[in-house]
GROMACS .gro file of C-alpha atoms in nm:
model
  403
    1UNK     CA    1   0.017  -0.050  -0.009
    2UNK     CA    2   0.123   0.334  -0.071
    3UNK     CA    3   0.165   0.547   0.207
    4UNK     CA    4  -0.058   0.858   0.073
    5UNK     CA    5  -0.008   1.151   0.194
    6UNK     CA    6   0.241   1.091   0.378
    7UNK     CA    7   0.499   1.343   0.403
    8UNK     CA    8   0.161   1.557   0.453
    9UNK     CA    9   0.100   1.439   0.864
   10UNK     CA   10   0.048   1.751   1.056
   11UNK     CA   11   0.414   1.765   1.279
   12UNK     CA   12   0.261   1.771   1.606
   13UNK     CA   13   0.069   1.443   1.495
   14UNK     CA   14   0.376   1.286   1.405
   15UNK     CA   15   0.629   1.313   1.666
   16UNK     CA   16   0.381   1.216   1.891
   17UNK     CA   17   0.278   0.919   1.735
   18UNK     CA   18   0.620   0.848   1.551
   19UNK     CA   19   0.698   0.504   1.664
   20UNK     CA   20   0.350   0.350   1.566
   21UNK     CA   21   0.314   0.471   1.260
   22UNK     CA   22   0.682   0.394   1.171
   23UNK     CA   23   0.570   0.020   1.295
   24UNK     CA   24   0.209   0.049   1.087
   25UNK     CA   25   0.428   0.154   0.820
   26UNK     CA   26   0.629  -0.160   0.868
   27UNK     CA   27   0.358  -0.342   0.799
   28UNK     CA   28   0.107  -0.110   0.549
   29UNK     CA   29   0.381  -0.096   0.264
   30UNK     CA   30   0.371  -0.443   0.169
   31UNK     CA   31   0.033  -0.440   0.195
   32UNK     CA   32  -0.103  -0.643  -0.113
   33UNK     CA   33  -0.451  -0.660  -0.185
   34UNK     CA   34  -0.406  -0.843  -0.492
   35UNK     CA   35  -0.274  -1.137  -0.279
   36UNK     CA   36  -0.528  -1.429  -0.178
   37UNK     CA   37  -0.515  -1.683   0.018
   38UNK     CA   38  -0.579  -1.981   0.067
   39UNK     CA   39  -0.789  -1.973   0.375
   40UNK     CA   40  -1.179  -1.943   0.527
   41UNK     CA   41  -1.043  -1.857   0.906
   42UNK     CA   42  -1.160  -1.539   1.066
   43UNK     CA   43  -1.024  -1.338   1.332
   44UNK     CA   44  -1.164  -1.108   1.549
   45UNK     CA   45  -0.978  -0.825   1.722
   46UNK     CA   46  -1.144  -0.683   2.088
   47UNK     CA   47  -0.869  -0.505   2.232
   48UNK     CA   48  -1.068  -0.330   2.527
   49UNK     CA   49  -1.030  -0.430   2.922
   50UNK     CA   50  -1.247  -0.643   3.108
   51UNK     CA   51  -1.601  -0.463   3.138
   52UNK     CA   52  -1.586  -0.363   2.683
   53UNK     CA   53  -1.561  -0.687   2.633
   54UNK     CA   54  -1.856  -0.804   2.911
   55UNK     CA   55  -2.072  -0.552   2.705
   56UNK     CA   56  -1.922  -0.706   2.393
   57UNK     CA   57  -1.997  -1.071   2.436
   58UNK     CA   58  -2.335  -1.100   2.282
   59UNK     CA   59  -2.189  -0.875   1.941
   60UNK     CA   60  -1.909  -1.118   1.975
   61UNK     CA   61  -2.101  -1.473   1.977
   62UNK     CA   62  -2.398  -1.361   1.656
   63UNK     CA   63  -2.071  -1.318   1.459
   64UNK     CA   64  -1.930  -1.622   1.564
   65UNK     CA   65  -2.304  -1.843   1.441
   66UNK     CA   66  -2.285  -1.653   1.158
   67UNK     CA   67  -1.931  -1.798   1.087
   68UNK     CA   68  -1.977  -2.115   1.266
   69UNK     CA   69  -1.868  -2.307   1.016
   70UNK     CA   70  -1.510  -2.173   1.053
   71UNK     CA   71  -1.281  -2.176   1.295
   72UNK     CA   72  -1.260  -1.839   1.456
   73UNK     CA   73  -1.003  -1.653   1.601
   74UNK     CA   74  -0.966  -1.357   1.933
   75UNK     CA   75  -0.725  -1.129   1.915
   76UNK     CA   76  -0.736  -1.001   2.334
   77UNK     CA   77  -0.566  -0.842   2.603
   78UNK     CA   78  -0.433  -1.081   2.880
   79UNK     CA   79  -0.679  -0.934   3.102
   80UNK     CA   80  -0.937  -1.010   2.926
   81UNK     CA   81  -0.900  -1.310   2.820
   82UNK     CA   82  -1.112  -1.533   3.055
   83UNK     CA   83  -1.388  -1.282   2.939
   84UNK     CA   84  -1.389  -1.515   2.544
   85UNK     CA   85  -1.287  -1.814   2.802
   86UNK     CA   86  -1.614  -1.812   2.956
   87UNK     CA   87  -1.794  -1.739   2.668
   88UNK     CA   88  -1.643  -2.118   2.531
   89UNK     CA   89  -1.698  -2.015   2.171
   90UNK     CA   90  -1.401  -1.920   1.964
   91UNK     CA   91  -1.176  -2.196   1.834
   92UNK     CA   92  -0.945  -2.019   1.923
   93UNK     CA   93  -0.729  -1.667   2.173
   94UNK     CA   94  -0.468  -1.498   2.082
   95UNK     CA   95  -0.377  -1.282   2.369
   96UNK     CA   96  -0.199  -0.949   2.382
   97UNK     CA   97   0.023  -0.896   2.726
   98UNK     CA   98   0.050  -0.526   2.691
   99UNK     CA   99  -0.215  -0.203   2.788
  100UNK     CA  100  -0.327  -0.110   2.382
  101UNK     CA  101  -0.161   0.246   2.478
  102UNK     CA  102   0.133   0.152   2.550
  103UNK     CA  103   0.309  -0.063   2.345
  104UNK     CA  104   0.586  -0.299   2.478
  105UNK     CA  105   0.695  -0.312   2.128
  106UNK     CA  106   0.883  -0.613   2.191
  107UNK     CA  107   0.618  -0.762   2.248
  108UNK     CA  108   0.385  -0.679   2.008
  109UNK     CA  109   0.659  -0.844   1.720
  110UNK     CA  110   0.628  -1.217   1.938
  111UNK     CA  111   0.197  -1.151   1.880
  112UNK     CA  112   0.290  -1.001   1.511
  113UNK     CA  113   0.530  -1.351   1.430
  114UNK     CA  114   0.200  -1.590   1.598
  115UNK     CA  115  -0.022  -1.426   1.388
  116UNK     CA  116   0.207  -1.413   1.061
  117UNK     CA  117   0.214  -1.830   1.074
  118UNK     CA  118  -0.131  -1.834   1.019
  119UNK     CA  119  -0.409  -1.715   0.735
  120UNK     CA  120  -0.739  -1.576   0.729
  121UNK     CA  121  -1.049  -1.490   0.541
  122UNK     CA  122  -1.143  -1.202   0.712
  123UNK     CA  123  -1.057  -0.988   0.983
  124UNK     CA  124  -1.383  -0.816   1.180
  125UNK     CA  125  -1.245  -0.485   1.366
  126UNK     CA  126  -1.499  -0.393   1.564
  127UNK     CA  127  -1.391  -0.127   1.793
  128UNK     CA  128  -1.513   0.286   1.765
  129UNK     CA  129  -1.276   0.383   1.977
  130UNK     CA  130  -0.957   0.154   1.917
  131UNK     CA  131  -0.634   0.254   1.977
  132UNK     CA  132  -0.315   0.254   1.715
  133UNK     CA  133  -0.245  -0.120   1.829
  134UNK     CA  134  -0.583  -0.217   1.700
  135UNK     CA  135  -0.443  -0.151   1.316
  136UNK     CA  136  -0.048  -0.162   1.369
  137UNK     CA  137  -0.188  -0.601   1.363
  138UNK     CA  138  -0.468  -0.555   1.127
  139UNK     CA  139  -0.215  -0.373   0.829
  140UNK     CA  140   0.020  -0.784   0.974
  141UNK     CA  141  -0.184  -1.061   0.910
  142UNK     CA  142  -0.208  -1.222   0.617
  143UNK     CA  143  -0.624  -1.165   0.547
  144UNK     CA  144  -0.859  -1.102   0.224
  145UNK     CA  145  -1.083  -0.901   0.285
  146UNK     CA  146  -1.026  -0.644   0.662
  147UNK     CA  147  -1.378  -0.511   0.808
  148UNK     CA  148  -1.408  -0.223   1.052
  149UNK     CA  149  -1.618   0.062   1.182
  150UNK     CA  150  -1.483   0.403   1.142
  151UNK     CA  151  -1.307   0.521   1.426
  152UNK     CA  152  -1.397   0.773   1.675
  153UNK     CA  153  -1.185   0.859   1.996
  154UNK     CA  154  -0.812   0.744   2.166
  155UNK     CA  155  -0.683   0.729   1.753
  156UNK     CA  156  -0.637   1.106   1.705
  157UNK     CA  157  -0.846   1.166   1.350
  158UNK     CA  158  -0.502   1.199   1.193
  159UNK     CA  159  -0.444   0.849   1.288
  160UNK     CA  160  -0.757   0.689   1.160
  161UNK     CA  161  -0.760   0.867   0.808
  162UNK     CA  162  -0.383   0.741   0.751
  163UNK     CA  163  -0.472   0.412   0.814
  164UNK     CA  164  -0.874   0.314   0.660
  165UNK     CA  165  -0.729   0.256   0.352
  166UNK     CA  166  -0.597  -0.068   0.472
  167UNK     CA  167  -0.993  -0.150   0.578
  168UNK     CA  168  -1.121  -0.306   0.225
  169UNK     CA  169  -1.523  -0.228   0.407
  170UNK     CA  170  -1.553   0.093   0.619
  171UNK     CA  171  -1.892   0.031   0.820
  172UNK     CA  172  -2.053   0.385   0.929
  173UNK     CA  173  -2.102   0.418   1.311
  174UNK     CA  174  -2.479   0.576   1.405
  175UNK     CA  175  -2.405   0.903   1.465
  176UNK     CA  176  -2.729   0.935   1.656
  177UNK     CA  177  -2.695   0.731   1.913
  178UNK     CA  178  -2.421   0.681   2.248
  179UNK     CA  179  -2.453   0.373   2.361
  180UNK     CA  180  -2.200   0.106   2.289
  181UNK     CA  181  -2.419  -0.126   2.221
  182UNK     CA  182  -2.586   0.107   1.906
  183UNK     CA  183  -2.243   0.092   1.778
  184UNK     CA  184  -2.140  -0.280   1.821
  185UNK     CA  185  -2.526  -0.387   1.679
  186UNK     CA  186  -2.463  -0.095   1.400
  187UNK     CA  187  -2.127  -0.358   1.309
  188UNK     CA  188  -2.264  -0.694   1.294
  189UNK     CA  189  -2.593  -0.531   1.121
  190UNK     CA  190  -2.335  -0.487   0.847
  191UNK     CA  191  -2.146  -0.767   0.911
  192UNK     CA  192  -2.467  -1.042   0.857
  193UNK     CA  193  -2.725  -0.803   0.764
  194UNK     CA  194  -2.961  -0.581   0.848
  195UNK     CA  195  -3.165  -0.796   1.095
  196UNK     CA  196  -3.000  -0.827   1.368
  197UNK     CA  197  -3.130  -0.726   1.663
  198UNK     CA  198  -2.821  -0.690   1.972
  199UNK     CA  199  -2.932  -0.900   2.277
  200UNK     CA  200  -2.804  -0.829   2.640
  201UNK     CA  201  -2.383  -0.992   2.673
  202UNK     CA  202  -2.410  -1.303   2.821
  203UNK     CA  203  -2.080  -1.466   2.964
  204UNK     CA  204  -2.144  -1.888   3.129
  205UNK     CA  205  -2.054  -1.884   3.498
  206UNK     CA  206  -1.969  -2.234   3.750
  207UNK     CA  207  -2.028  -2.301   4.102
  208UNK     CA  208  -1.802  -2.035   4.345
  209UNK     CA  209  -1.618  -2.195   4.642
  210UNK     CA  210  -1.567  -1.946   4.867
  211UNK     CA  211  -1.934  -1.826   5.009
  212UNK     CA  212  -2.115  -2.153   5.197
  213UNK     CA  213  -2.470  -1.908   5.175
  214UNK     CA  214  -2.651  -1.715   5.047
  215UNK     CA  215  -2.547  -1.392   4.981
  216UNK     CA  216  -2.526  -1.014   4.762
  217UNK     CA  217  -2.197  -0.820   4.656
  218UNK     CA  218  -2.014  -0.541   4.631
  219UNK     CA  219  -1.795  -0.418   4.454
  220UNK     CA  220  -1.648  -0.047   4.574
  221UNK     CA  221  -1.315  -0.016   4.396
  222UNK     CA  222  -1.199   0.063   3.998
  223UNK     CA  223  -0.930   0.148   3.807
  224UNK     CA  224  -1.030   0.516   3.869
  225UNK     CA  225  -0.979   0.669   4.265
  226UNK     CA  226  -1.186   0.983   4.150
  227UNK     CA  227  -1.471   0.723   4.032
  228UNK     CA  228  -1.483   0.555   4.372
  229UNK     CA  229  -1.831   0.572   4.579
  230UNK     CA  230  -1.759   0.659   4.913
  231UNK     CA  231  -1.687   0.349   5.127
  232UNK     CA  232  -1.867   0.459   5.388
  233UNK     CA  233  -2.163   0.519   5.195
  234UNK     CA  234  -2.153   0.176   5.113
  235UNK     CA  235  -2.168   0.013   5.425
  236UNK     CA  236  -2.462   0.146   5.460
  237UNK     CA  237  -2.609  -0.021   5.230
  238UNK     CA  238  -2.399  -0.344   5.396
  239UNK     CA  239  -2.587  -0.229   5.690
  240UNK     CA  240  -2.964  -0.179   5.544
  241UNK     CA  241  -2.919  -0.452   5.328
  242UNK     CA  242  -2.766  -0.723   5.564
  243UNK     CA  243  -3.027  -0.605   5.858
  244UNK     CA  244  -3.325  -0.689   5.596
  245UNK     CA  245  -3.222  -0.985   5.443
  246UNK     CA  246  -2.989  -1.169   5.693
  247UNK     CA  247  -2.812  -1.224   5.348
  248UNK     CA  248  -2.378  -1.249   5.360
  249UNK     CA  249  -2.192  -0.927   5.234
  250UNK     CA  250  -1.908  -0.969   5.008
  251UNK     CA  251  -1.678  -0.769   4.855
  252UNK     CA  252  -1.445  -0.833   4.557
  253UNK     CA  253  -1.164  -0.587   4.438
  254UNK     CA  254  -0.859  -0.625   4.399
  255UNK     CA  255  -0.546  -0.612   4.612
  256UNK     CA  256  -0.469  -0.281   4.564
  257UNK     CA  257  -0.814  -0.196   4.643
  258UNK     CA  258  -0.775  -0.383   5.003
  259UNK     CA  259  -0.811  -0.043   5.178
  260UNK     CA  260  -1.159   0.074   5.049
  261UNK     CA  261  -1.290  -0.272   5.182
  262UNK     CA  262  -1.095  -0.213   5.534
  263UNK     CA  263  -1.316   0.164   5.505
  264UNK     CA  264  -1.639  -0.047   5.450
  265UNK     CA  265  -1.580  -0.284   5.736
  266UNK     CA  266  -1.450   0.008   5.981
  267UNK     CA  267  -1.747   0.225   5.891
  268UNK     CA  268  -2.054  -0.094   5.930
  269UNK     CA  269  -2.269  -0.158   6.243
  270UNK     CA  270  -2.087  -0.384   6.464
  271UNK     CA  271  -2.370  -0.626   6.390
  272UNK     CA  272  -2.296  -0.635   6.038
  273UNK     CA  273  -1.923  -0.735   6.048
  274UNK     CA  274  -1.991  -1.088   6.148
  275UNK     CA  275  -2.183  -1.122   5.722
  276UNK     CA  276  -1.875  -0.970   5.537
  277UNK     CA  277  -1.702  -1.151   5.360
  278UNK     CA  278  -1.347  -0.942   5.223
  279UNK     CA  279  -1.249  -1.119   4.971
  280UNK     CA  280  -1.007  -0.806   4.775
  281UNK     CA  281  -0.732  -0.941   4.608
  282UNK     CA  282  -0.844  -1.300   4.614
  283UNK     CA  283  -0.963  -1.382   4.319
  284UNK     CA  284  -0.902  -1.440   4.012
  285UNK     CA  285  -1.090  -1.312   3.727
  286UNK     CA  286  -1.233  -1.626   3.692
  287UNK     CA  287  -1.340  -1.616   4.056
  288UNK     CA  288  -1.484  -1.317   4.006
  289UNK     CA  289  -1.775  -1.428   3.678
  290UNK     CA  290  -1.808  -1.755   3.913
  291UNK     CA  291  -1.883  -1.567   4.277
  292UNK     CA  292  -2.056  -1.251   4.097
  293UNK     CA  293  -2.298  -1.510   3.869
  294UNK     CA  294  -2.380  -1.715   4.170
  295UNK     CA  295  -2.481  -1.435   4.440
  296UNK     CA  296  -2.805  -1.287   4.478
  297UNK     CA  297  -2.708  -0.921   4.331
  298UNK     CA  298  -2.451  -0.631   4.314
  299UNK     CA  299  -2.358  -0.311   4.407
  300UNK     CA  300  -2.079  -0.143   4.252
  301UNK     CA  301  -1.940   0.182   4.089
  302UNK     CA  302  -1.987   0.183   3.701
  303UNK     CA  303  -1.699  -0.061   3.706
  304UNK     CA  304  -1.689  -0.465   3.506
  305UNK     CA  305  -1.872  -0.551   3.741
  306UNK     CA  306  -2.179  -0.359   3.664
  307UNK     CA  307  -2.130  -0.555   3.266
  308UNK     CA  308  -2.082  -0.889   3.469
  309UNK     CA  309  -2.396  -0.951   3.698
  310UNK     CA  310  -2.586  -0.864   3.380
  311UNK     CA  311  -2.382  -1.073   3.140
  312UNK     CA  312  -2.439  -1.353   3.403
  313UNK     CA  313  -2.795  -1.249   3.477
  314UNK     CA  314  -2.746  -1.106   3.832
  315UNK     CA  315  -2.918  -0.760   3.941
  316UNK     CA  316  -2.718  -0.484   3.998
  317UNK     CA  317  -2.710  -0.156   4.133
  318UNK     CA  318  -2.443   0.035   3.869
  319UNK     CA  319  -2.331   0.412   4.051
  320UNK     CA  320  -2.270   0.599   3.723
  321UNK     CA  321  -2.118   0.960   3.692
  322UNK     CA  322  -2.175   1.185   3.431
  323UNK     CA  323  -1.855   1.201   3.253
  324UNK     CA  324  -1.985   0.889   2.957
  325UNK     CA  325  -2.322   0.876   3.068
  326UNK     CA  326  -2.597   0.716   2.796
  327UNK     CA  327  -2.262   0.574   2.623
  328UNK     CA  328  -2.154   0.252   2.891
  329UNK     CA  329  -2.432   0.275   3.096
  330UNK     CA  330  -2.812   0.285   3.140
  331UNK     CA  331  -2.816   0.014   2.921
  332UNK     CA  332  -2.919   0.026   2.498
  333UNK     CA  333  -3.090  -0.378   2.461
  334UNK     CA  334  -3.267  -0.341   2.126
  335UNK     CA  335  -3.384  -0.710   2.231
  336UNK     CA  336  -3.439  -0.748   2.574
  337UNK     CA  337  -3.646  -1.085   2.694
  338UNK     CA  338  -3.881  -1.159   3.029
  339UNK     CA  339  -3.571  -1.284   3.242
  340UNK     CA  340  -3.362  -0.983   3.132
  341UNK     CA  341  -3.165  -0.843   3.429
  342UNK     CA  342  -3.071  -0.519   3.367
  343UNK     CA  343  -2.854  -0.268   3.519
  344UNK     CA  344  -3.035   0.014   3.753
  345UNK     CA  345  -2.871   0.300   3.753
  346UNK     CA  346  -2.785   0.542   4.086
  347UNK     CA  347  -2.735   0.911   3.902
  348UNK     CA  348  -2.753   1.251   3.970
  349UNK     CA  349  -2.767   1.453   3.661
  350UNK     CA  350  -2.618   1.770   3.650
  351UNK     CA  351  -2.508   2.025   3.391
  352UNK     CA  352  -2.212   1.932   3.313
  353UNK     CA  353  -2.274   1.545   3.223
  354UNK     CA  354  -2.069   1.427   2.931
  355UNK     CA  355  -1.734   1.596   2.982
  356UNK     CA  356  -1.595   1.279   2.840
  357UNK     CA  357  -1.363   1.309   3.166
  358UNK     CA  358  -1.149   1.551   2.956
  359UNK     CA  359  -1.060   1.764   3.185
  360UNK     CA  360  -1.052   2.149   2.968
  361UNK     CA  361  -1.412   2.041   2.917
  362UNK     CA  362  -1.376   1.982   3.289
  363UNK     CA  363  -1.212   2.277   3.372
  364UNK     CA  364  -1.532   2.484   3.137
  365UNK     CA  365  -1.811   2.319   3.339
  366UNK     CA  366  -1.708   2.245   3.656
  367UNK     CA  367  -1.381   2.409   3.803
  368UNK     CA  368  -1.386   2.290   4.115
  369UNK     CA  369  -1.464   1.895   4.030
  370UNK     CA  370  -1.127   1.952   3.779
  371UNK     CA  371  -0.970   2.020   4.113
  372UNK     CA  372  -1.074   1.686   4.273
  373UNK     CA  373  -1.047   1.494   3.933
  374UNK     CA  374  -0.588   1.643   3.988
  375UNK     CA  375  -0.590   1.624   4.339
  376UNK     CA  376  -0.770   1.234   4.297
  377UNK     CA  377  -1.110   1.317   4.540
  378UNK     CA  378  -1.423   1.170   4.379
  379UNK     CA  379  -1.614   1.380   4.122
  380UNK     CA  380  -1.880   1.593   4.179
  381UNK     CA  381  -2.132   1.377   4.004
  382UNK     CA  382  -2.036   1.101   4.168
  383UNK     CA  383  -2.032   1.291   4.579
  384UNK     CA  384  -2.405   1.399   4.462
  385UNK     CA  385  -2.497   1.021   4.417
  386UNK     CA  386  -2.694   0.999   4.770
  387UNK     CA  387  -2.758   0.647   4.941
  388UNK     CA  388  -3.071   0.666   4.980
  389UNK     CA  389  -3.077   0.668   4.626
  390UNK     CA  390  -2.892   0.342   4.571
  391UNK     CA  391  -3.073   0.214   4.842
  392UNK     CA  392  -3.453   0.221   4.637
  393UNK     CA  393  -3.293   0.118   4.409
  394UNK     CA  394  -3.163  -0.181   4.599
  395UNK     CA  395  -3.530  -0.199   4.778
  396UNK     CA  396  -3.625  -0.299   4.392
  397UNK     CA  397  -3.418  -0.607   4.376
  398UNK     CA  398  -3.562  -0.752   4.694
  399UNK     CA  399  -3.869  -0.659   4.676
  400UNK     CA  400  -3.870  -0.869   4.311
  401UNK     CA  401  -3.683  -1.149   4.526
  402UNK     CA  402  -3.923  -1.219   4.749
  403UNK     CA  403  -3.737  -1.034   5.085
   0.00000   0.00000   0.00000
């Protein structure tokens, strides 16, 4: 492929993305679309974190069903591999052992070496917000047809314009929609046909071996501290549920998030303490899926926990700020079954919603919130969510469960 427009790239963009550009063109300039490979295999890229991959599961199953007579490989981040293992519908899983925004070029070359031992008929690239990593890998593989959704977010427009010629088909994303589910549905329809309607996420799960009694889950932390709902408010939820139901309360999180569970434990009533089971740092992602899947319900920040709950059809309350409101939560599912347990969402609408977590926008709309974010304090839209709001949603779940 010729480097059309390569010499006219914006100098700031070129300097910022120099390494990624060089690696991309190392493979893209060798790409000859006249070469046809004798393969019917399909490869799917899903280079995103656990929550996003969980949200994508029903779309992934639809694509797998469409190509059911072919061998199908998925390429994902190593951290997200358990999601595709629990989905249990792909013939092969190839993993990338680094985050997409922090490319380890030695490891990248090793992944490319593995991919180049194989030939594919079709590549599926469904990520609207994709990092350069995805396009580098797309340029490197031996493939007859590359299908992508239009790029938006994470990669700058200069990158997207530069790389889109490697794709044989680019599916437009719906401009009048904001939910990730709408973007997934648009991609799948572009591949399988216009009659497709997206269902809720889905994951298989197994029996858990951590708790003997019935329980609910608190998932109080996550990847960004500024999004954490205050631990003392989680403690009040625990007090309320344990007193009303006698359910055990399981707290999930990583070892580095154990300080959150300790604060919850410090703030619960003394009569609640015997009901608390702190599993922070004691579980794998596989364990987390099984624990959530066997629970009565979950209360969580805007994290992977709420998506795993929906995928295992467990009732959930998601505590959500305004940065990406409507994109990830609340859910927008096109085809809902009567038994589907979609997340209930606790939020407090503010004029500064839809800031996209972009600090110049936050500064313009809510300077105090920007100060909080810089100091790793809570975003104001999370602070505004009251304990009573969350308990009201929990009561809906308890009522439907007969408590």
